[in-house]
mmCIF file of C-alpha atoms and ligand atoms in Angstrom:
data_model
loop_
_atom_site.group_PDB
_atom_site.id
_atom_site.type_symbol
_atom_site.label_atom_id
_atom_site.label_comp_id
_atom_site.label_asym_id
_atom_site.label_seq_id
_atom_site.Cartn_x
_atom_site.Cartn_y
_atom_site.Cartn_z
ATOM 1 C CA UNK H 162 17.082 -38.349 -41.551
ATOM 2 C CA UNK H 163 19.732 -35.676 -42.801
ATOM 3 C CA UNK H 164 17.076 -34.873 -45.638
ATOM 4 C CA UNK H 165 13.927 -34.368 -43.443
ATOM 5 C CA UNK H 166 15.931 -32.303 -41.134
ATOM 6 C CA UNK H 167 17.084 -30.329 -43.901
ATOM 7 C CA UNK H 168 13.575 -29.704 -45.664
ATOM 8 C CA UNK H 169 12.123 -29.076 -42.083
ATOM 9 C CA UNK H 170 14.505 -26.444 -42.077
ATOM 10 C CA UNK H 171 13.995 -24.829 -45.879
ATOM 11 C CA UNK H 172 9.992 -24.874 -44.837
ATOM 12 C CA UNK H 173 10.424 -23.367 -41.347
ATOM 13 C CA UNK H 174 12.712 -20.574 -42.720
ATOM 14 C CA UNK H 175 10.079 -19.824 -45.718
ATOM 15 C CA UNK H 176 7.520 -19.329 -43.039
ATOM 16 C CA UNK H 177 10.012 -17.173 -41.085
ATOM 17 C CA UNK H 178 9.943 -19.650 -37.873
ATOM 18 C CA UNK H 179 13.099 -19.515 -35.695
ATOM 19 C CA UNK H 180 13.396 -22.823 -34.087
ATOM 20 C CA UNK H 181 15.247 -23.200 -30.012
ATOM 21 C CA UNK H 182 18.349 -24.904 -30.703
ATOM 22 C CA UNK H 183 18.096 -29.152 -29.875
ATOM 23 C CA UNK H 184 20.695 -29.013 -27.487
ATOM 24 C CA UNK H 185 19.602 -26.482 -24.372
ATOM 25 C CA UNK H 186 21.126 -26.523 -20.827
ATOM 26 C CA UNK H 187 18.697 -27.976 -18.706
ATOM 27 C CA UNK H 188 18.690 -24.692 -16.383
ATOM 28 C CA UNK H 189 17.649 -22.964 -19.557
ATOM 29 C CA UNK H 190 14.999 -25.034 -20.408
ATOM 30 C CA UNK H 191 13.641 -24.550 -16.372
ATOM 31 C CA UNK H 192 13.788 -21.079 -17.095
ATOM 32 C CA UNK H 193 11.654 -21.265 -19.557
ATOM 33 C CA UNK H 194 9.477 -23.876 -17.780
ATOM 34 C CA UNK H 195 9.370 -21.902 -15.380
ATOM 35 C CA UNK H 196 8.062 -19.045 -17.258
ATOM 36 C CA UNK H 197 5.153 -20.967 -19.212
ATOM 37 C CA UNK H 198 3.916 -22.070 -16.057
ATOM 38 C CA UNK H 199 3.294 -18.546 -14.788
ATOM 39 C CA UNK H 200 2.029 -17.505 -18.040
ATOM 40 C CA UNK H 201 -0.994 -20.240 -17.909
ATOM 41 C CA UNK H 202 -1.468 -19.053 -14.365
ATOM 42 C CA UNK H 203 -1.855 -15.297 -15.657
ATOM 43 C CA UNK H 204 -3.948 -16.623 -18.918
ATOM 44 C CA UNK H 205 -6.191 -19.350 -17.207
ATOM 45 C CA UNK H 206 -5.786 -19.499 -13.708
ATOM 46 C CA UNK H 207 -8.531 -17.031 -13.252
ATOM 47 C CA UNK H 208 -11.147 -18.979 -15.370
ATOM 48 C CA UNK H 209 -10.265 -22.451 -14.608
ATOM 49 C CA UNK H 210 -10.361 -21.354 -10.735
ATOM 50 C CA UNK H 211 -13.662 -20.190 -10.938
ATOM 51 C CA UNK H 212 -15.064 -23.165 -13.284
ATOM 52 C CA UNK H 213 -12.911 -25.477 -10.323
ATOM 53 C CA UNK H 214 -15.334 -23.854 -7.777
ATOM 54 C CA UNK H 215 -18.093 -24.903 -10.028
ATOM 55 C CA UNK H 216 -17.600 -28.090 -10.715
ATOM 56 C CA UNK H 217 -17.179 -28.779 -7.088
ATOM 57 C CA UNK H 218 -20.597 -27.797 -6.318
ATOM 58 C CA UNK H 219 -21.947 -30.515 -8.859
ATOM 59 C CA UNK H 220 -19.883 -32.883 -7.985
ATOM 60 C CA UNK H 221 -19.914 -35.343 -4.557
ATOM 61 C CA UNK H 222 -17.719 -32.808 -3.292
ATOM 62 C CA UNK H 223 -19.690 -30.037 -2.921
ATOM 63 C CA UNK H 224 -19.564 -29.753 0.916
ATOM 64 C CA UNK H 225 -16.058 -28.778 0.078
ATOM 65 C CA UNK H 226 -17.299 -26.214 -1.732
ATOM 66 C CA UNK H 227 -19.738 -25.096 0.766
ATOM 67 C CA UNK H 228 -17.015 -24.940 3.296
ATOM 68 C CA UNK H 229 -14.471 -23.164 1.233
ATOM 69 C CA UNK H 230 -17.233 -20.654 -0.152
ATOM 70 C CA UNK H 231 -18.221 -19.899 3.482
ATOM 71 C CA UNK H 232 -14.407 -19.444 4.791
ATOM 72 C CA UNK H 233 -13.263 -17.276 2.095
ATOM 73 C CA UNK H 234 -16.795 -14.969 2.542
ATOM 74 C CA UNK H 235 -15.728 -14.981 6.203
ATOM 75 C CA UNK H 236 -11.854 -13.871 4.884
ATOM 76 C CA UNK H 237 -12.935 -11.344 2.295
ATOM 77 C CA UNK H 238 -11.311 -8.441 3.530
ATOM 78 C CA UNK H 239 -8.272 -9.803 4.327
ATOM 79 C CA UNK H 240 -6.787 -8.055 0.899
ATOM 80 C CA UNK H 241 -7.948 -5.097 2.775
ATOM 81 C CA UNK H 242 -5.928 -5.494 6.678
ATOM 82 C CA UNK H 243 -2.320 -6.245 5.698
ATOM 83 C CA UNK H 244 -2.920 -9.667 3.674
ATOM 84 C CA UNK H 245 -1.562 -12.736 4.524
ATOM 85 C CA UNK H 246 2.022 -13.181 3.101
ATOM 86 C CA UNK H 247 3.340 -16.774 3.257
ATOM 87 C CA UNK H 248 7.551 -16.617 3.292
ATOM 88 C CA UNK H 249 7.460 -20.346 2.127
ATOM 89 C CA UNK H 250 5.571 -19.773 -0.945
ATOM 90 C CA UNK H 251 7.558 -16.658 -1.751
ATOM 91 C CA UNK H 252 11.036 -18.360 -1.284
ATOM 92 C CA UNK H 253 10.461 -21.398 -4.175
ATOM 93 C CA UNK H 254 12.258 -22.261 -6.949
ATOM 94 C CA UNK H 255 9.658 -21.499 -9.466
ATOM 95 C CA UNK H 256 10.344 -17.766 -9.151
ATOM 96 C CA UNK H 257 14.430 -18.152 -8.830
ATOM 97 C CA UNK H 258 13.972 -19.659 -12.559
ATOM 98 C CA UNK H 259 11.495 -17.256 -13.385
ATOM 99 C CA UNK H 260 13.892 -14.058 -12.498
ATOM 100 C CA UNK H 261 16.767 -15.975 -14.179
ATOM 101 C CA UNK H 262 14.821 -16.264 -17.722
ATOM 102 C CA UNK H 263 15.079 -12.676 -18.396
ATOM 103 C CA UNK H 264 16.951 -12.253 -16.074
ATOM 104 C CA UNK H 265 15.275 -9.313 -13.481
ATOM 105 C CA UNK H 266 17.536 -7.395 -11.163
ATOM 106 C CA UNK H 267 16.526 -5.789 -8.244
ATOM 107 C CA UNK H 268 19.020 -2.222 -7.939
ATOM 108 C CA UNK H 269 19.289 -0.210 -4.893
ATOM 109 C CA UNK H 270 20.602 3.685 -5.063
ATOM 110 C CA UNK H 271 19.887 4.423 -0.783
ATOM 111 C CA UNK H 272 19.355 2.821 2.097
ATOM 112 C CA UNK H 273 15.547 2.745 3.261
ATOM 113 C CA UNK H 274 14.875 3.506 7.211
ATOM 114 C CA UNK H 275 12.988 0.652 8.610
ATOM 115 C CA UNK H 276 11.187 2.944 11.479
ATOM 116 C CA UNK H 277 9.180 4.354 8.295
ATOM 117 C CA UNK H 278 6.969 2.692 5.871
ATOM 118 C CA UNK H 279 7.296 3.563 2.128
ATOM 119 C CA UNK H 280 5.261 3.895 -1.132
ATOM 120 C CA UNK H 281 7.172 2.811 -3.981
ATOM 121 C CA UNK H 282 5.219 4.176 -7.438
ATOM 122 C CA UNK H 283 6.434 1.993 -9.818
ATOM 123 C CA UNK H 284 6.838 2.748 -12.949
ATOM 124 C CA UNK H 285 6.157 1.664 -16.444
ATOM 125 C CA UNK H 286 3.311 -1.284 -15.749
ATOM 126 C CA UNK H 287 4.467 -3.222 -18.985
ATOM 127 C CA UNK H 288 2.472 -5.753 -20.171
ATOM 128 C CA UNK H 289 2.659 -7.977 -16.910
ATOM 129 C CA UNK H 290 4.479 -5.993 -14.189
ATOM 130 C CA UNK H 291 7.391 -9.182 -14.477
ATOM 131 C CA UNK H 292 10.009 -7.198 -13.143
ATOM 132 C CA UNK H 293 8.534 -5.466 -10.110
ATOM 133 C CA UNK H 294 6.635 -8.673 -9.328
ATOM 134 C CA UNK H 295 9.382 -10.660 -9.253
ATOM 135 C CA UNK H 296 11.331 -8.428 -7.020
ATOM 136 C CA UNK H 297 8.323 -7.549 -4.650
ATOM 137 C CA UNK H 298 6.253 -10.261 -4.924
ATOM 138 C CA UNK H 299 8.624 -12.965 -4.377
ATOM 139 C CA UNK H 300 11.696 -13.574 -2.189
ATOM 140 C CA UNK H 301 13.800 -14.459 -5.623
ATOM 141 C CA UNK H 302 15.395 -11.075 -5.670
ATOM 142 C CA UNK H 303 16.467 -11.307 -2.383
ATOM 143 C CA UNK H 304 14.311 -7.781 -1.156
ATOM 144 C CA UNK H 305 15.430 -8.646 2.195
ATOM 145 C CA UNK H 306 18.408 -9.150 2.364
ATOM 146 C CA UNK H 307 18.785 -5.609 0.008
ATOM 147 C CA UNK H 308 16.725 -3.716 2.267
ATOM 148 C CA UNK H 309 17.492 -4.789 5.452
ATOM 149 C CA UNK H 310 14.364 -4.307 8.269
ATOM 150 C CA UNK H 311 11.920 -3.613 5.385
ATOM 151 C CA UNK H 312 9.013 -5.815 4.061
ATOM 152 C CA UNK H 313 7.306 -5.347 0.830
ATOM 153 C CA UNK H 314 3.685 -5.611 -0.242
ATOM 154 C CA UNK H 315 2.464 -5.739 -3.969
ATOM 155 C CA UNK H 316 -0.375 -3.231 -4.293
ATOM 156 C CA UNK H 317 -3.113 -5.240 -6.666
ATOM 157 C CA UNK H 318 -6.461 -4.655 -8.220
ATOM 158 C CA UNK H 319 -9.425 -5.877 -5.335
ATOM 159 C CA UNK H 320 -11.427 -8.218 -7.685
ATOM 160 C CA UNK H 321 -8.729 -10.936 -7.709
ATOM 161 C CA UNK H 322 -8.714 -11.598 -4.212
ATOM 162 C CA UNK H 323 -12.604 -12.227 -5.034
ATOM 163 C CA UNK H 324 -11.443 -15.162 -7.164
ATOM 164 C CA UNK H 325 -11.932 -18.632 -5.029
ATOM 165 C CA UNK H 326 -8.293 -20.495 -4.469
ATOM 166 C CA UNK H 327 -6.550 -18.270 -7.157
ATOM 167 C CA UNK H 328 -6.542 -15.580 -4.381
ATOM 168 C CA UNK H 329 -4.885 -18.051 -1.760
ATOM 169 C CA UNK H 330 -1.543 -17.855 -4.060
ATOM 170 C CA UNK H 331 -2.178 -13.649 -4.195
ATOM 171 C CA UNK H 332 -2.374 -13.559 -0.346
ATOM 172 C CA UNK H 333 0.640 -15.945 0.073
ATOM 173 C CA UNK H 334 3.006 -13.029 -2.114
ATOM 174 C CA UNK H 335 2.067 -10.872 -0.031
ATOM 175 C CA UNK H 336 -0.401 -8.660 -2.028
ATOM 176 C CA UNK H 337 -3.136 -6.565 -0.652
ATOM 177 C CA UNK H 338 -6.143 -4.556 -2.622
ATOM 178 C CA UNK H 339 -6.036 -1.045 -3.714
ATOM 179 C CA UNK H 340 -8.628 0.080 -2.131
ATOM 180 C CA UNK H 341 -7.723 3.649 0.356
ATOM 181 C CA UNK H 342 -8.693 1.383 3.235
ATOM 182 C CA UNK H 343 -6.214 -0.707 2.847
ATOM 183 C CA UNK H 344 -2.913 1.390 1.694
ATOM 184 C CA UNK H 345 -4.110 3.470 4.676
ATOM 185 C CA UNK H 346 -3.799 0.027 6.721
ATOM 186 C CA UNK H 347 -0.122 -0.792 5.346
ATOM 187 C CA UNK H 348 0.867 2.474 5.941
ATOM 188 C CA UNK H 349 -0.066 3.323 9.668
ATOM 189 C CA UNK H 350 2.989 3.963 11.529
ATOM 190 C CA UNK H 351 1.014 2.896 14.850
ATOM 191 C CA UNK H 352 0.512 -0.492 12.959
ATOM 192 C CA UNK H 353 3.775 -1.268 11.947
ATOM 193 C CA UNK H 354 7.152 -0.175 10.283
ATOM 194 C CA UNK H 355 9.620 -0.941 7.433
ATOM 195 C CA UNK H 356 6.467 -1.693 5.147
ATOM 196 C CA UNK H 357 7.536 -0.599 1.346
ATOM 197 C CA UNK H 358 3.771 -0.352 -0.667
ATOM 198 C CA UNK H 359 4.684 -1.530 -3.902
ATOM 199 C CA UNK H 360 1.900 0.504 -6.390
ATOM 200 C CA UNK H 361 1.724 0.427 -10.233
ATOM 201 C CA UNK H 362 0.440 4.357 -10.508
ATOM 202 C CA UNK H 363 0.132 3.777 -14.134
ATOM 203 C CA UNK H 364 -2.404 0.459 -13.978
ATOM 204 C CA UNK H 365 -3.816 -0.879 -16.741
ATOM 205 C CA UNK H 366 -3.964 2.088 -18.580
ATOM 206 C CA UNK H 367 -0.110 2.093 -18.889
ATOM 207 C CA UNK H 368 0.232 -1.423 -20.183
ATOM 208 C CA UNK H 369 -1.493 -0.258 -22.969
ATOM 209 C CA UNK H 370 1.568 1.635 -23.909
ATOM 210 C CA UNK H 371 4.024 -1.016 -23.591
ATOM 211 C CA UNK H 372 5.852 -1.602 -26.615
ATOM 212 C CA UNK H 373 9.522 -2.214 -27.357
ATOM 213 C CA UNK H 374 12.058 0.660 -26.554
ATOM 214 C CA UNK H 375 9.631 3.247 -25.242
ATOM 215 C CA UNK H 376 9.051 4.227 -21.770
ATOM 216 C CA UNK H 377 5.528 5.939 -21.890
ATOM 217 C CA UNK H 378 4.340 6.438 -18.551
ATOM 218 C CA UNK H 379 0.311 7.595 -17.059
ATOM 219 C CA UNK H 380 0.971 9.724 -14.569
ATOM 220 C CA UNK H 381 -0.209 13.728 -15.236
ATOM 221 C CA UNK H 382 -3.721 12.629 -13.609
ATOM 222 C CA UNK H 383 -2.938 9.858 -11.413
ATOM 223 C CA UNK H 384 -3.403 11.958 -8.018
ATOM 224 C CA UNK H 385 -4.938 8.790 -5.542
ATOM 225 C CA UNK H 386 -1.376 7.874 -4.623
ATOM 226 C CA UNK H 387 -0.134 11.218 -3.695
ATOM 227 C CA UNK H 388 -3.065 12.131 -1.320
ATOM 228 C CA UNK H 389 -2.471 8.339 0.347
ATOM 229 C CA UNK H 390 1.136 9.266 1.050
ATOM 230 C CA UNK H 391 0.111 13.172 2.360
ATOM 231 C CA UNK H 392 -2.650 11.722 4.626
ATOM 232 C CA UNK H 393 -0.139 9.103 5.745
ATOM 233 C CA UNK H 394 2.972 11.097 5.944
ATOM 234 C CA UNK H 395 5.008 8.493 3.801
ATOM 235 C CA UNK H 396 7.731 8.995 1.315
ATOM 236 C CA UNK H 397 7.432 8.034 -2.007
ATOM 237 C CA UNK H 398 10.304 5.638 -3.602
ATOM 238 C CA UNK H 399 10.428 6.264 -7.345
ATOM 239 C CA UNK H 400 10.837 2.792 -8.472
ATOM 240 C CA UNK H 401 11.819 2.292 -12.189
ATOM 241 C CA UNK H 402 11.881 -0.948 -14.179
ATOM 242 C CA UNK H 403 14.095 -0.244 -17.564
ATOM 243 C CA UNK H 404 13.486 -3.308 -19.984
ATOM 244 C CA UNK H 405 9.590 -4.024 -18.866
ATOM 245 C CA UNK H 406 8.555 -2.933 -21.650
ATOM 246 C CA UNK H 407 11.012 -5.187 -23.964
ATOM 247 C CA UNK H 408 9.248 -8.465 -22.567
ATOM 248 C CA UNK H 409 6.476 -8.486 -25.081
ATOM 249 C CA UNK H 410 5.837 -6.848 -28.345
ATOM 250 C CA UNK H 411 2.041 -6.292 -28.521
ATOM 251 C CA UNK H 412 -0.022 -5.185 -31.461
ATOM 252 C CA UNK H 413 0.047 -1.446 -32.187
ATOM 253 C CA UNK H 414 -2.387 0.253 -30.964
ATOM 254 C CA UNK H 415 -2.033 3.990 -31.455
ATOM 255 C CA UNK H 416 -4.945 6.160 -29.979
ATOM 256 C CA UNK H 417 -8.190 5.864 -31.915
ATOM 257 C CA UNK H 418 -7.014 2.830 -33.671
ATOM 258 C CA UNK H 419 -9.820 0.245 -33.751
ATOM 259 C CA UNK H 420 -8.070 -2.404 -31.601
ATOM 260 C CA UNK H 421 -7.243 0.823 -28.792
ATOM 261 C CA UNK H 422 -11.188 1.901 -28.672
ATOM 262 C CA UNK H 423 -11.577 -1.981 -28.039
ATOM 263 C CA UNK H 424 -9.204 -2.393 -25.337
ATOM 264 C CA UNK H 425 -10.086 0.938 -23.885
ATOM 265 C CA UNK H 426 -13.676 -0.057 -23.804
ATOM 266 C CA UNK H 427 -13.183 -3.817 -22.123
ATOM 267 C CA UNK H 428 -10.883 -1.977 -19.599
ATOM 268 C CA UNK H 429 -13.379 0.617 -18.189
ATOM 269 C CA UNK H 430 -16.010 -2.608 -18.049
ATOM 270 C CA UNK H 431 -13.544 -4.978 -16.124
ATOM 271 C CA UNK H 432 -10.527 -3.007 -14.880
ATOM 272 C CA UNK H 433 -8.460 -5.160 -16.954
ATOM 273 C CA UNK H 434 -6.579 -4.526 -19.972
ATOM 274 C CA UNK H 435 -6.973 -7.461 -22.550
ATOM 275 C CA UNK H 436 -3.500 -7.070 -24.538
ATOM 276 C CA UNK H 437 -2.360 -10.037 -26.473
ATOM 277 C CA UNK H 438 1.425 -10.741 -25.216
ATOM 278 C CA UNK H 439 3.181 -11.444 -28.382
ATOM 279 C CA UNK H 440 6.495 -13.023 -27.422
ATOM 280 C CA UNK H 441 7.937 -16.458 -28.039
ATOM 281 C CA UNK H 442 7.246 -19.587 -27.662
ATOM 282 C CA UNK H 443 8.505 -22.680 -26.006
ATOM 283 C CA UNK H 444 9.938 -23.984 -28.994
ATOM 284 C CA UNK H 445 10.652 -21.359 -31.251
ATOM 285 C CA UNK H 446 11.346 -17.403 -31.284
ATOM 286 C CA UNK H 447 9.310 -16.172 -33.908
ATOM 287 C CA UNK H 448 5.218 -16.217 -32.345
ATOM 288 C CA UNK H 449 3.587 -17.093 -29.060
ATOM 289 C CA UNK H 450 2.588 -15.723 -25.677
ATOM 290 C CA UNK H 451 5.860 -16.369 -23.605
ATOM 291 C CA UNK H 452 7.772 -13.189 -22.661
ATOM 292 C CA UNK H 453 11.161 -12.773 -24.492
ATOM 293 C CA UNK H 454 14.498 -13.210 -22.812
ATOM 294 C CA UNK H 455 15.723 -9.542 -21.665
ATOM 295 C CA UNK H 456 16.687 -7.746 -19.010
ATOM 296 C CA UNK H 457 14.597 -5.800 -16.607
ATOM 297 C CA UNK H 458 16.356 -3.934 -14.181
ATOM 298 C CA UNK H 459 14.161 -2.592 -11.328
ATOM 299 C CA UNK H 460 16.072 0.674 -9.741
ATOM 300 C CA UNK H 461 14.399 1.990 -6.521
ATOM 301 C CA UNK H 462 15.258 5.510 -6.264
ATOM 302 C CA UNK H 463 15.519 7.897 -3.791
ATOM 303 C CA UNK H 464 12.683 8.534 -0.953
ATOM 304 C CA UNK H 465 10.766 11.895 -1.385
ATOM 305 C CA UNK H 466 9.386 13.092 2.152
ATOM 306 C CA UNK H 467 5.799 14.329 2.168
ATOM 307 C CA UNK H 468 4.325 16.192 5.016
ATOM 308 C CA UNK H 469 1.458 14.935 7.049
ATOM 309 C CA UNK H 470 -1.497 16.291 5.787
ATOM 310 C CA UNK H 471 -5.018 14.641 6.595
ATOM 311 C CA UNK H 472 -7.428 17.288 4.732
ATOM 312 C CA UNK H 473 -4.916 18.190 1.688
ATOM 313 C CA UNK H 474 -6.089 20.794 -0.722
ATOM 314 C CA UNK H 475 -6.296 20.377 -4.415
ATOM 315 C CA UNK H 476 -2.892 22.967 -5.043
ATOM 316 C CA UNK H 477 -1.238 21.412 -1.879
ATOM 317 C CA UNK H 478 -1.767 17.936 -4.083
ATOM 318 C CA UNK H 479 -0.423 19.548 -7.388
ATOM 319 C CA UNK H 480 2.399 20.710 -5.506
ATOM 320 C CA UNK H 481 3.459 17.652 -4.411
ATOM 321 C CA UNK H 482 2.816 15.835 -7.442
ATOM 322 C CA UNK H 483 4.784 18.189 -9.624
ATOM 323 C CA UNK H 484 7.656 17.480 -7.538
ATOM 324 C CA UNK H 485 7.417 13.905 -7.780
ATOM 325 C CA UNK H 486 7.089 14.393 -11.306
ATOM 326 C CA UNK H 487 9.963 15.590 -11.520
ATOM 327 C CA UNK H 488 11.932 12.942 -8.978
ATOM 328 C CA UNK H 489 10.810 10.612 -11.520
ATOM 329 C CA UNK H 490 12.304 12.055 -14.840
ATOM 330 C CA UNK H 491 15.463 12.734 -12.496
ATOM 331 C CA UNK H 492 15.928 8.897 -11.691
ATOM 332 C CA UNK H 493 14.972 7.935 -15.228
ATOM 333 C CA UNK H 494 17.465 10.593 -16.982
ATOM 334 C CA UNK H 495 20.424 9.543 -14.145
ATOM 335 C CA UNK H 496 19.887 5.662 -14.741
ATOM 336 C CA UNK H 497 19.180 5.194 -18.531
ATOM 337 C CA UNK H 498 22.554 4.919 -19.557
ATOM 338 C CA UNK H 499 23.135 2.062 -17.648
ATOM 339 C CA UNK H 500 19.863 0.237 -18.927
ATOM 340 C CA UNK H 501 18.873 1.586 -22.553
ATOM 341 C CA UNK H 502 20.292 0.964 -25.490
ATOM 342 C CA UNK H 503 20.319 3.606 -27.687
ATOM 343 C CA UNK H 504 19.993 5.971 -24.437
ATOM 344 C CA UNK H 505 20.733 9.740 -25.421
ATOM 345 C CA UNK H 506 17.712 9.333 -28.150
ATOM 346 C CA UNK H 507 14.815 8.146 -25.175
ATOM 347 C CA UNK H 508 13.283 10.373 -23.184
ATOM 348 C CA UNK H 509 10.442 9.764 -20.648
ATOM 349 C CA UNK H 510 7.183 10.083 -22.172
ATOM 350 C CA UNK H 511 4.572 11.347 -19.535
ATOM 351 C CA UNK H 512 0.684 11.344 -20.399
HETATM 352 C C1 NAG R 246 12.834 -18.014 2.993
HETATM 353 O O1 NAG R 246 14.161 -17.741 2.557
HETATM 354 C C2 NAG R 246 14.911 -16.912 3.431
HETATM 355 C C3 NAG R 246 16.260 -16.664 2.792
HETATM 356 O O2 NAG R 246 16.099 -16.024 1.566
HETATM 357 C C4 NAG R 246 15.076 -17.602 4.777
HETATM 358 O O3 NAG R 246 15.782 -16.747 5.667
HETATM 359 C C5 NAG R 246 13.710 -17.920 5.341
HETATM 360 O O4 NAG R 246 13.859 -18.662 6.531
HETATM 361 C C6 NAG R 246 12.889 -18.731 4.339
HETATM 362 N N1 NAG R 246 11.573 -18.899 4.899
HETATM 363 C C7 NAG R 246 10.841 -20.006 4.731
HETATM 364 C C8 NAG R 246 9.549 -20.050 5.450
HETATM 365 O O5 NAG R 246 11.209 -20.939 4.041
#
């Protein structure tokens, strides 16, 4: 036994495989249960949702089919009026394990006024968003309890709330479309109050920045979020996740390589960026698509006040994106040293 172990060891090291230890607390091995599970989810659960829905209209079941297809035609624009968040499904375990992997922290620098609603631009996207996700989209990171009075919606792109079932579990975090309609819906102070908009300004353009130990950020023509907050007359939260971009180490993909043109191409077609999210695996460190285990540390910054302005110019826009511009590079420069290793020698890159 002592022999095979032994030679399973000399060939694994020759191929440059690092192996999980045997012997793994069982939280630990949750974790990382707990992980894989959301992975397949982000992978699949698109695809096998919509082949699901298929194969329920062939099959003796197809008046379910009929039924759900006509309900969630009826509930389209749901993603559009406020959602439909679902406490229950945002308070289980799954996601306490999930935040613990990495683990994510959720780090507060003011107190929030709950007769206001918010816009927090969050910032990098990563490969996945798993920091801000977990701490907006879930109750894991224990949002209210940080932020007393406020609520939190996860700002997400409107064609997967136009997948069948899949968009039940979007709904029940609490996300809502992108669409002006609807961030002009979450924001309406007649409405309601205490709502924080949780936004990635950077989208899929920004994950295809992500790599290890650099914060590259799109932001210098990203101008949508800063007319929403004028016309609305809400602050902006700088929100800053250091270690998102840690999580994975994708494939370079410097401009004009062959692999960006591809990417860049398959994103203006579908919206989505396909990136490949080397990691680990279950098993062992050295390939696979599970995220690795470091820390993201989500830092909400200070709000920025924006005047009401329904009809704002194109300078009046500048204006106010310059400043946050700067708010940004401000919370960044104040909070690296906490988060970075190797701080003094990374700087904010802004494209
Ligand atoms: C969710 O968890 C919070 C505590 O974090 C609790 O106050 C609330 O009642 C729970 N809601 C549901 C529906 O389980």
């Amino acid at each position: 036994m002592d022999t095979i172990i032994k030679k399973f060891h000399a060939v694994s090291n020759a191929l440059g495989i690092k192996w999980a230890p045997f012997h793994v607390p069982l939280s630990r091995r949750l974790q990382t249960l707990a992980v894989a599970a959301w992975m397949c989810v982000v992978l699949f659960g698109e695809v096998a949702c919509v082949l699901l829905f298929i194969r329920l209209i062939y099959s003796s079941y197809w008046w379910l089919a009929l039924l759900y297809g006509f309900w969630m035609i009826n509930d389209i624009d749901i993603c559009n009026k406020g959602g439909r968040k679902v406490e229950w499904v945002r308070n289980w375990s799954w996601w306490r394990y999930y935040r613990d992997y990495f683990p994510i922290k959720l780090v507060k620098t003011t107190e929030l006024d709950p007769s206001k609603n918010y816009i927090f631009a969050c910032f990098p996207h990563g490969v996945l968003c798993s920091g801000a996700s977990g701490a907006f989209a879930t109750n894991a990171l224990d949002f209210y309890k940080i932020f007393p009075g406020m609520t939190c919606n996860l700002i997400a792109l409107g064609s997967h709330f136009k997948v069948p079932f899949l968009r039940e579990l979007g709904l029940a975090f609490g996300s809502c479309a992108s669409s002006q309609e609807s961030l002009l819906y979450l924001l309406d102070k007649k409405k309601h109050q205490g709502k924080c908009v949780v936004l990635f300004v950077g989208g899929a353009a920004e994950a295809l920045d992500s790599h290890p130990g650099e914060y590259k950020v799109t932001l210098s023509r990203r101008k949508g979020f800063i007319r929403i907050a004028m016309k609305s007359g809400a602050p902006i939260v700088p929100v800053f996740s250091f270690g998102e971009t840690d999580v994975f180490c994708p494939a370079n993909n410097p401009q004009g390589s062959l692999l960006r043109k591809f990417q860049e191409k398959v994103k203006q077609i579908t919206g989505i960026s396909p990136i490949f999210p080397f990691g680990r695996g279950i098993f062992q460190y050295s390939f696979g698509v599970l995220p690795l285990r470091s820390p993201i540390n989500t830092v909400v910054g200070a709000p920025m006040e924006v005047d009401r302005n329904i009809e704002p110019t194109d300078e009046e826009v500048d204006a106010v994106h310059a400043e946050f511009t700067k708010r940004l590079i401000d919370l960044f420069e104040s909070q690296k040293s906490k988060y970075v290793k190797n701080h003094e020698n990374i700087h904010l890159i802004i494209t």
